[in-house]
């Protein structure tokens, strides 16, 4: 009975590790490159020529259009607003409270900056605030999360495959220590590496280069002790 239960846990942990590894792979090979390409395109986008945009058409240039604020809702750490105009209508979100949205009220007229069918920013009397849709040069957090998923996947696969093939090697204390050290190490190292790399302007590859040893070495040392 114990052998069957241990092997079942091995299957579950192995599947979890494979899922984490797949997400990590997709972030590094698809999501991160697409975000970088979108940011590069936004930076070189030109101002649209004179005229009016066709309704529902996503232009690859920057167009400023008049909008009316219909509703303003305060969210956790930011705002959500409903705006409408001839060229665009819908909801826009802001990840922070200032500098514009703290003073905007329903009925106010603002200028919206459109790019590829989305509002990148709102502007009023020279004050501009970017929406959550505007591309940002902030890859550190996503890289840190993807690295954490990869490290978590390696730990899960290591223990899951061992329990599946050799259920007699299952040690509850060892598994508990590995899990706690992995979670704690990833939380601390991901936060520190993302902050340091962002502050010093280092390349993104420094993040996984720092997170992997900073997490796996303590896990290895902790699991060397007898269970």
PDB file of C-alpha atoms in Angstrom:
ATOM      1  CA  UNK A   1       0.000   0.000   0.000  1.00  0.00           C
ATOM      2  CA  UNK A   2       2.806   2.414   0.894  1.00  0.00           C
ATOM      3  CA  UNK A   3       4.634   1.620  -2.359  1.00  0.00           C
ATOM      4  CA  UNK A   4       1.523   2.369  -4.408  1.00  0.00           C
ATOM      5  CA  UNK A   5       0.981   5.677  -2.582  1.00  0.00           C
ATOM      6  CA  UNK A   6       4.601   6.748  -3.033  1.00  0.00           C
ATOM      7  CA  UNK A   7       4.493   5.932  -6.736  1.00  0.00           C
ATOM      8  CA  UNK A   8       1.246   7.850  -7.101  1.00  0.00           C
ATOM      9  CA  UNK A   9       2.915  10.886  -5.490  1.00  0.00           C
ATOM     10  CA  UNK A  10       5.846  10.372  -7.823  1.00  0.00           C
ATOM     11  CA  UNK A  11       3.529  10.522 -10.828  1.00  0.00           C
ATOM     12  CA  UNK A  12       1.821  13.679  -9.547  1.00  0.00           C
ATOM     13  CA  UNK A  13       5.100  15.460  -8.757  1.00  0.00           C
ATOM     14  CA  UNK A  14       6.588  14.425 -12.101  1.00  0.00           C
ATOM     15  CA  UNK A  15       3.566  15.760 -13.993  1.00  0.00           C
ATOM     16  CA  UNK A  16       3.823  19.000 -12.013  1.00  0.00           C
ATOM     17  CA  UNK A  17       7.503  19.261 -12.917  1.00  0.00           C
ATOM     18  CA  UNK A  18       6.771  18.721 -16.609  1.00  0.00           C
ATOM     19  CA  UNK A  19       4.045  21.376 -16.521  1.00  0.00           C
ATOM     20  CA  UNK A  20       6.374  23.882 -14.851  1.00  0.00           C
ATOM     21  CA  UNK A  21       9.105  23.084 -17.362  1.00  0.00           C
ATOM     22  CA  UNK A  22       6.709  23.625 -20.279  1.00  0.00           C
ATOM     23  CA  UNK A  23       5.580  27.012 -18.968  1.00  0.00           C
ATOM     24  CA  UNK A  24       9.209  28.017 -18.378  1.00  0.00           C
ATOM     25  CA  UNK A  25      10.077  26.997 -21.956  1.00  0.00           C
ATOM     26  CA  UNK A  26       7.161  28.948 -23.427  1.00  0.00           C
ATOM     27  CA  UNK A  27       8.062  32.089 -21.461  1.00  0.00           C
ATOM     28  CA  UNK A  28      11.686  32.057 -22.596  1.00  0.00           C
ATOM     29  CA  UNK A  29      11.051  31.038 -26.208  1.00  0.00           C
ATOM     30  CA  UNK A  30       7.747  32.776 -26.973  1.00  0.00           C
ATOM     31  CA  UNK A  31       6.410  35.279 -24.449  1.00  0.00           C
ATOM     32  CA  UNK A  32       9.653  37.112 -23.682  1.00  0.00           C
ATOM     33  CA  UNK A  33      10.668  37.463 -27.374  1.00  0.00           C
ATOM     34  CA  UNK A  34       7.181  38.648 -28.333  1.00  0.00           C
ATOM     35  CA  UNK A  35       7.213  41.266 -25.568  1.00  0.00           C
ATOM     36  CA  UNK A  36      10.660  42.447 -26.692  1.00  0.00           C
ATOM     37  CA  UNK A  37       9.553  42.665 -30.334  1.00  0.00           C
ATOM     38  CA  UNK A  38       6.416  44.591 -29.369  1.00  0.00           C
ATOM     39  CA  UNK A  39       8.467  47.062 -27.338  1.00  0.00           C
ATOM     40  CA  UNK A  40      10.903  47.547 -30.229  1.00  0.00           C
ATOM     41  CA  UNK A  41       8.027  48.173 -32.654  1.00  0.00           C
ATOM     42  CA  UNK A  42       6.434  50.674 -30.271  1.00  0.00           C
ATOM     43  CA  UNK A  43       9.652  52.611 -29.860  1.00  0.00           C
ATOM     44  CA  UNK A  44      10.039  53.141 -33.606  1.00  0.00           C
ATOM     45  CA  UNK A  45       6.352  53.784 -34.323  1.00  0.00           C
ATOM     46  CA  UNK A  46       5.743  57.038 -36.191  1.00  0.00           C
ATOM     47  CA  UNK A  47       2.946  59.534 -35.712  1.00  0.00           C
ATOM     48  CA  UNK A  48       0.003  58.776 -37.995  1.00  0.00           C
ATOM     49  CA  UNK A  49      -0.628  61.008 -40.960  1.00  0.00           C
ATOM     50  CA  UNK A  50      -3.557  63.388 -40.922  1.00  0.00           C
ATOM     51  CA  UNK A  51      -7.025  61.968 -41.238  1.00  0.00           C
ATOM     52  CA  UNK A  52      -9.354  59.824 -39.188  1.00  0.00           C
ATOM     53  CA  UNK A  53      -8.838  56.163 -38.334  1.00  0.00           C
ATOM     54  CA  UNK A  54     -11.274  53.627 -39.677  1.00  0.00           C
ATOM     55  CA  UNK A  55     -13.470  52.145 -36.917  1.00  0.00           C
ATOM     56  CA  UNK A  56     -12.036  48.866 -35.670  1.00  0.00           C
ATOM     57  CA  UNK A  57      -8.807  49.235 -37.644  1.00  0.00           C
ATOM     58  CA  UNK A  58      -5.550  48.624 -35.726  1.00  0.00           C
ATOM     59  CA  UNK A  59      -2.990  51.093 -37.064  1.00  0.00           C
ATOM     60  CA  UNK A  60       0.734  50.556 -36.647  1.00  0.00           C
ATOM     61  CA  UNK A  61       1.314  54.259 -36.041  1.00  0.00           C
ATOM     62  CA  UNK A  62       0.615  56.537 -33.070  1.00  0.00           C
ATOM     63  CA  UNK A  63      -2.611  58.474 -33.354  1.00  0.00           C
ATOM     64  CA  UNK A  64      -3.942  60.988 -30.829  1.00  0.00           C
ATOM     65  CA  UNK A  65      -7.737  61.052 -30.616  1.00  0.00           C
ATOM     66  CA  UNK A  66     -10.190  62.959 -28.380  1.00  0.00           C
ATOM     67  CA  UNK A  67     -11.955  60.831 -25.776  1.00  0.00           C
ATOM     68  CA  UNK A  68     -14.470  61.386 -23.004  1.00  0.00           C
ATOM     69  CA  UNK A  69     -14.067  59.737 -19.611  1.00  0.00           C
ATOM     70  CA  UNK A  70     -17.333  57.967 -18.803  1.00  0.00           C
ATOM     71  CA  UNK A  71     -16.415  56.268 -15.533  1.00  0.00           C
ATOM     72  CA  UNK A  72     -13.398  56.120 -13.237  1.00  0.00           C
ATOM     73  CA  UNK A  73     -12.921  53.251 -10.798  1.00  0.00           C
ATOM     74  CA  UNK A  74     -10.116  52.960  -8.275  1.00  0.00           C
ATOM     75  CA  UNK A  75      -8.516  49.522  -8.089  1.00  0.00           C
ATOM     76  CA  UNK A  76      -5.793  48.052  -5.909  1.00  0.00           C
ATOM     77  CA  UNK A  77      -2.754  50.156  -6.748  1.00  0.00           C
ATOM     78  CA  UNK A  78      -4.252  51.861  -9.783  1.00  0.00           C
ATOM     79  CA  UNK A  79      -7.331  52.892 -11.734  1.00  0.00           C
ATOM     80  CA  UNK A  80      -9.709  51.552 -14.357  1.00  0.00           C
ATOM     81  CA  UNK A  81     -11.552  53.963 -16.625  1.00  0.00           C
ATOM     82  CA  UNK A  82     -14.178  53.682 -19.335  1.00  0.00           C
ATOM     83  CA  UNK A  83     -13.584  56.110 -22.195  1.00  0.00           C
ATOM     84  CA  UNK A  84     -15.441  56.708 -25.434  1.00  0.00           C
ATOM     85  CA  UNK A  85     -15.043  58.643 -28.635  1.00  0.00           C
ATOM     86  CA  UNK A  86     -15.538  58.396 -32.366  1.00  0.00           C
ATOM     87  CA  UNK A  87     -12.284  56.489 -32.896  1.00  0.00           C
ATOM     88  CA  UNK A  88     -12.268  54.254 -29.812  1.00  0.00           C
ATOM     89  CA  UNK A  89     -14.381  53.178 -26.874  1.00  0.00           C
ATOM     90  CA  UNK A  90     -13.761  50.712 -24.090  1.00  0.00           C
ATOM     91  CA  UNK A  91     -11.984  50.227 -20.766  1.00  0.00           C
ATOM     92  CA  UNK A  92      -8.383  51.099 -19.950  1.00  0.00           C
ATOM     93  CA  UNK A  93      -6.415  50.085 -16.874  1.00  0.00           C
ATOM     94  CA  UNK A  94      -3.556  51.807 -15.080  1.00  0.00           C
ATOM     95  CA  UNK A  95      -1.056  50.039 -12.848  1.00  0.00           C
ATOM     96  CA  UNK A  96      -0.401  53.125 -10.744  1.00  0.00           C
ATOM     97  CA  UNK A  97      -2.365  56.067  -9.373  1.00  0.00           C
ATOM     98  CA  UNK A  98      -0.571  59.042 -10.899  1.00  0.00           C
ATOM     99  CA  UNK A  99       0.099  61.461 -12.286  1.00  0.00           C
ATOM    100  CA  UNK A 100      -3.077  61.902 -14.333  1.00  0.00           C
ATOM    101  CA  UNK A 101      -5.812  59.625 -13.052  1.00  0.00           C
ATOM    102  CA  UNK A 102      -5.912  61.003  -9.514  1.00  0.00           C
ATOM    103  CA  UNK A 103      -7.482  64.195 -10.866  1.00  0.00           C
ATOM    104  CA  UNK A 104      -9.640  62.830 -13.693  1.00  0.00           C
ATOM    105  CA  UNK A 105     -13.394  62.636 -13.192  1.00  0.00           C
ATOM    106  CA  UNK A 106     -16.295  61.304 -15.230  1.00  0.00           C
ATOM    107  CA  UNK A 107     -17.176  63.714 -18.039  1.00  0.00           C
ATOM    108  CA  UNK A 108     -13.608  65.036 -18.476  1.00  0.00           C
ATOM    109  CA  UNK A 109     -12.170  65.327 -21.971  1.00  0.00           C
ATOM    110  CA  UNK A 110      -8.790  63.672 -22.542  1.00  0.00           C
ATOM    111  CA  UNK A 111      -6.564  62.760 -25.455  1.00  0.00           C
ATOM    112  CA  UNK A 112      -5.928  59.076 -26.054  1.00  0.00           C
ATOM    113  CA  UNK A 113      -2.835  57.771 -27.825  1.00  0.00           C
ATOM    114  CA  UNK A 114      -3.783  54.773 -29.971  1.00  0.00           C
ATOM    115  CA  UNK A 115      -1.437  52.092 -31.265  1.00  0.00           C
ATOM    116  CA  UNK A 116      -2.473  48.806 -32.849  1.00  0.00           C
ATOM    117  CA  UNK A 117      -6.048  49.212 -31.680  1.00  0.00           C
ATOM    118  CA  UNK A 118      -5.280  49.841 -27.987  1.00  0.00           C
ATOM    119  CA  UNK A 119      -4.936  52.974 -25.891  1.00  0.00           C
ATOM    120  CA  UNK A 120      -1.315  53.362 -24.839  1.00  0.00           C
ATOM    121  CA  UNK A 121      -1.784  56.481 -22.724  1.00  0.00           C
ATOM    122  CA  UNK A 122      -4.176  59.255 -21.778  1.00  0.00           C
ATOM    123  CA  UNK A 123      -3.164  62.892 -21.751  1.00  0.00           C
ATOM    124  CA  UNK A 124      -4.780  66.018 -20.373  1.00  0.00           C
ATOM    125  CA  UNK A 125      -3.309  69.538 -20.134  1.00  0.00           C
ATOM    126  CA  UNK A 126       0.183  68.219 -20.802  1.00  0.00           C
ATOM    127  CA  UNK A 127      -0.005  65.506 -18.139  1.00  0.00           C
ATOM    128  CA  UNK A 128       0.409  61.990 -19.516  1.00  0.00           C
ATOM    129  CA  UNK A 129      -0.160  58.592 -17.914  1.00  0.00           C
ATOM    130  CA  UNK A 130       0.555  55.268 -19.578  1.00  0.00           C
ATOM    131  CA  UNK A 131      -2.010  52.486 -19.510  1.00  0.00           C
ATOM    132  CA  UNK A 132      -1.254  48.874 -18.657  1.00  0.00           C
ATOM    133  CA  UNK A 133      -1.242  48.080 -22.405  1.00  0.00           C
ATOM    134  CA  UNK A 134       1.758  50.272 -23.175  1.00  0.00           C
ATOM    135  CA  UNK A 135       4.912  48.160 -23.768  1.00  0.00           C
ATOM    136  CA  UNK A 136       7.491  48.544 -21.027  1.00  0.00           C
ATOM    137  CA  UNK A 137      11.167  47.735 -20.795  1.00  0.00           C
ATOM    138  CA  UNK A 138      10.713  45.621 -17.663  1.00  0.00           C
ATOM    139  CA  UNK A 139      11.721  42.036 -18.544  1.00  0.00           C
ATOM    140  CA  UNK A 140      13.350  41.354 -15.177  1.00  0.00           C
ATOM    141  CA  UNK A 141      10.221  40.220 -13.335  1.00  0.00           C
ATOM    142  CA  UNK A 142       9.118  37.858 -16.112  1.00  0.00           C
ATOM    143  CA  UNK A 143      12.612  36.408 -16.461  1.00  0.00           C
ATOM    144  CA  UNK A 144      12.801  35.833 -12.711  1.00  0.00           C
ATOM    145  CA  UNK A 145       9.409  34.091 -12.653  1.00  0.00           C
ATOM    146  CA  UNK A 146      10.332  31.880 -15.624  1.00  0.00           C
ATOM    147  CA  UNK A 147      13.619  30.945 -13.963  1.00  0.00           C
ATOM    148  CA  UNK A 148      11.766  30.103 -10.766  1.00  0.00           C
ATOM    149  CA  UNK A 149       9.451  27.817 -12.732  1.00  0.00           C
ATOM    150  CA  UNK A 150      12.448  26.091 -14.301  1.00  0.00           C
ATOM    151  CA  UNK A 151      14.160  25.536 -10.945  1.00  0.00           C
ATOM    152  CA  UNK A 152      10.920  24.288  -9.432  1.00  0.00           C
ATOM    153  CA  UNK A 153      10.512  21.913 -12.377  1.00  0.00           C
ATOM    154  CA  UNK A 154      13.984  20.453 -11.878  1.00  0.00           C
ATOM    155  CA  UNK A 155      13.354  19.804  -8.183  1.00  0.00           C
ATOM    156  CA  UNK A 156       9.945  18.231  -8.879  1.00  0.00           C
ATOM    157  CA  UNK A 157      11.340  15.982 -11.605  1.00  0.00           C
ATOM    158  CA  UNK A 158      14.252  14.935  -9.456  1.00  0.00           C
ATOM    159  CA  UNK A 159      12.057  13.754  -6.584  1.00  0.00           C
ATOM    160  CA  UNK A 160       9.097  12.614  -8.684  1.00  0.00           C
ATOM    161  CA  UNK A 161      11.117  10.286 -10.896  1.00  0.00           C
ATOM    162  CA  UNK A 162      13.001   8.834  -7.925  1.00  0.00           C
ATOM    163  CA  UNK A 163       9.754   8.080  -6.057  1.00  0.00           C
ATOM    164  CA  UNK A 164       8.261   6.586  -9.194  1.00  0.00           C
ATOM    165  CA  UNK A 165      11.175   4.239  -9.934  1.00  0.00           C
ATOM    166  CA  UNK A 166      12.471   3.676  -6.397  1.00  0.00           C
ATOM    167  CA  UNK A 167       9.590   4.155  -3.928  1.00  0.00           C
ATOM    168  CA  UNK A 168      11.759   2.682  -1.164  1.00  0.00           C
ATOM    169  CA  UNK A 169      13.862   5.862  -1.291  1.00  0.00           C
ATOM    170  CA  UNK A 170      10.939   8.052  -0.240  1.00  0.00           C
ATOM    171  CA  UNK A 171      11.842  10.075   2.868  1.00  0.00           C
ATOM    172  CA  UNK A 172       9.139  12.457   4.172  1.00  0.00           C
ATOM    173  CA  UNK A 173      11.622  14.629   6.063  1.00  0.00           C
ATOM    174  CA  UNK A 174      13.881  14.951   3.043  1.00  0.00           C
ATOM    175  CA  UNK A 175      10.981  15.898   0.785  1.00  0.00           C
ATOM    176  CA  UNK A 176       9.745  18.463   3.302  1.00  0.00           C
ATOM    177  CA  UNK A 177      13.151  20.116   3.612  1.00  0.00           C
ATOM    178  CA  UNK A 178      13.614  20.191  -0.165  1.00  0.00           C
ATOM    179  CA  UNK A 179      10.226  21.807  -0.661  1.00  0.00           C
ATOM    180  CA  UNK A 180      10.725  24.442   2.017  1.00  0.00           C
ATOM    181  CA  UNK A 181      14.253  25.336   0.882  1.00  0.00           C
ATOM    182  CA  UNK A 182      13.158  25.501  -2.759  1.00  0.00           C
ATOM    183  CA  UNK A 183      10.210  27.798  -2.068  1.00  0.00           C
ATOM    184  CA  UNK A 184      12.182  30.019   0.323  1.00  0.00           C
ATOM    185  CA  UNK A 185      15.249  30.159  -1.917  1.00  0.00           C
ATOM    186  CA  UNK A 186      13.238  31.008  -5.011  1.00  0.00           C
ATOM    187  CA  UNK A 187      11.266  33.729  -3.238  1.00  0.00           C
ATOM    188  CA  UNK A 188      14.364  35.472  -1.887  1.00  0.00           C
ATOM    189  CA  UNK A 189      16.674  34.994  -4.872  1.00  0.00           C
ATOM    190  CA  UNK A 190      14.063  35.965  -7.493  1.00  0.00           C
ATOM    191  CA  UNK A 191      13.175  39.188  -5.706  1.00  0.00           C
ATOM    192  CA  UNK A 192      16.798  40.167  -5.056  1.00  0.00           C
ATOM    193  CA  UNK A 193      18.089  39.321  -8.528  1.00  0.00           C
ATOM    194  CA  UNK A 194      15.258  41.157 -10.305  1.00  0.00           C
ATOM    195  CA  UNK A 195      15.803  44.273  -8.177  1.00  0.00           C
ATOM    196  CA  UNK A 196      19.614  44.234  -8.498  1.00  0.00           C
ATOM    197  CA  UNK A 197      19.617  43.614 -12.263  1.00  0.00           C
ATOM    198  CA  UNK A 198      17.053  46.373 -12.797  1.00  0.00           C
ATOM    199  CA  UNK A 199      18.918  48.857 -10.598  1.00  0.00           C
ATOM    200  CA  UNK A 200      22.363  48.202 -12.092  1.00  0.00           C
ATOM    201  CA  UNK A 201      21.220  47.767 -15.682  1.00  0.00           C
ATOM    202  CA  UNK A 202      22.747  44.306 -16.059  1.00  0.00           C
ATOM    203  CA  UNK A 203      21.636  41.976 -18.890  1.00  0.00           C
ATOM    204  CA  UNK A 204      18.743  39.583 -18.259  1.00  0.00           C
ATOM    205  CA  UNK A 205      20.891  36.433 -18.410  1.00  0.00           C
ATOM    206  CA  UNK A 206      22.374  37.437 -15.032  1.00  0.00           C
ATOM    207  CA  UNK A 207      19.015  36.621 -13.407  1.00  0.00           C
ATOM    208  CA  UNK A 208      18.976  32.857 -14.113  1.00  0.00           C
ATOM    209  CA  UNK A 209      22.746  32.728 -13.628  1.00  0.00           C
ATOM    210  CA  UNK A 210      22.234  33.981 -10.076  1.00  0.00           C
ATOM    211  CA  UNK A 211      18.921  32.339  -9.166  1.00  0.00           C
ATOM    212  CA  UNK A 212      19.828  28.762 -10.124  1.00  0.00           C
ATOM    213  CA  UNK A 213      22.883  28.337  -7.863  1.00  0.00           C
ATOM    214  CA  UNK A 214      21.412  30.529  -5.126  1.00  0.00           C
ATOM    215  CA  UNK A 215      18.458  28.129  -4.898  1.00  0.00           C
ATOM    216  CA  UNK A 216      19.781  24.692  -5.816  1.00  0.00           C
ATOM    217  CA  UNK A 217      22.980  24.803  -3.731  1.00  0.00           C
ATOM    218  CA  UNK A 218      21.122  25.389  -0.429  1.00  0.00           C
ATOM    219  CA  UNK A 219      18.571  22.711  -1.422  1.00  0.00           C
ATOM    220  CA  UNK A 220      21.393  20.257  -2.128  1.00  0.00           C
ATOM    221  CA  UNK A 221      23.094  21.031   1.193  1.00  0.00           C
ATOM    222  CA  UNK A 222      19.810  20.745   3.116  1.00  0.00           C
ATOM    223  CA  UNK A 223      18.930  17.383   1.561  1.00  0.00           C
ATOM    224  CA  UNK A 224      22.349  15.860   2.233  1.00  0.00           C
ATOM    225  CA  UNK A 225      21.445  15.430   5.874  1.00  0.00           C
ATOM    226  CA  UNK A 226      19.695  12.194   6.800  1.00  0.00           C
ATOM    227  CA  UNK A 227      15.884  12.415   6.830  1.00  0.00           C
TER     228      UNK A 227
END
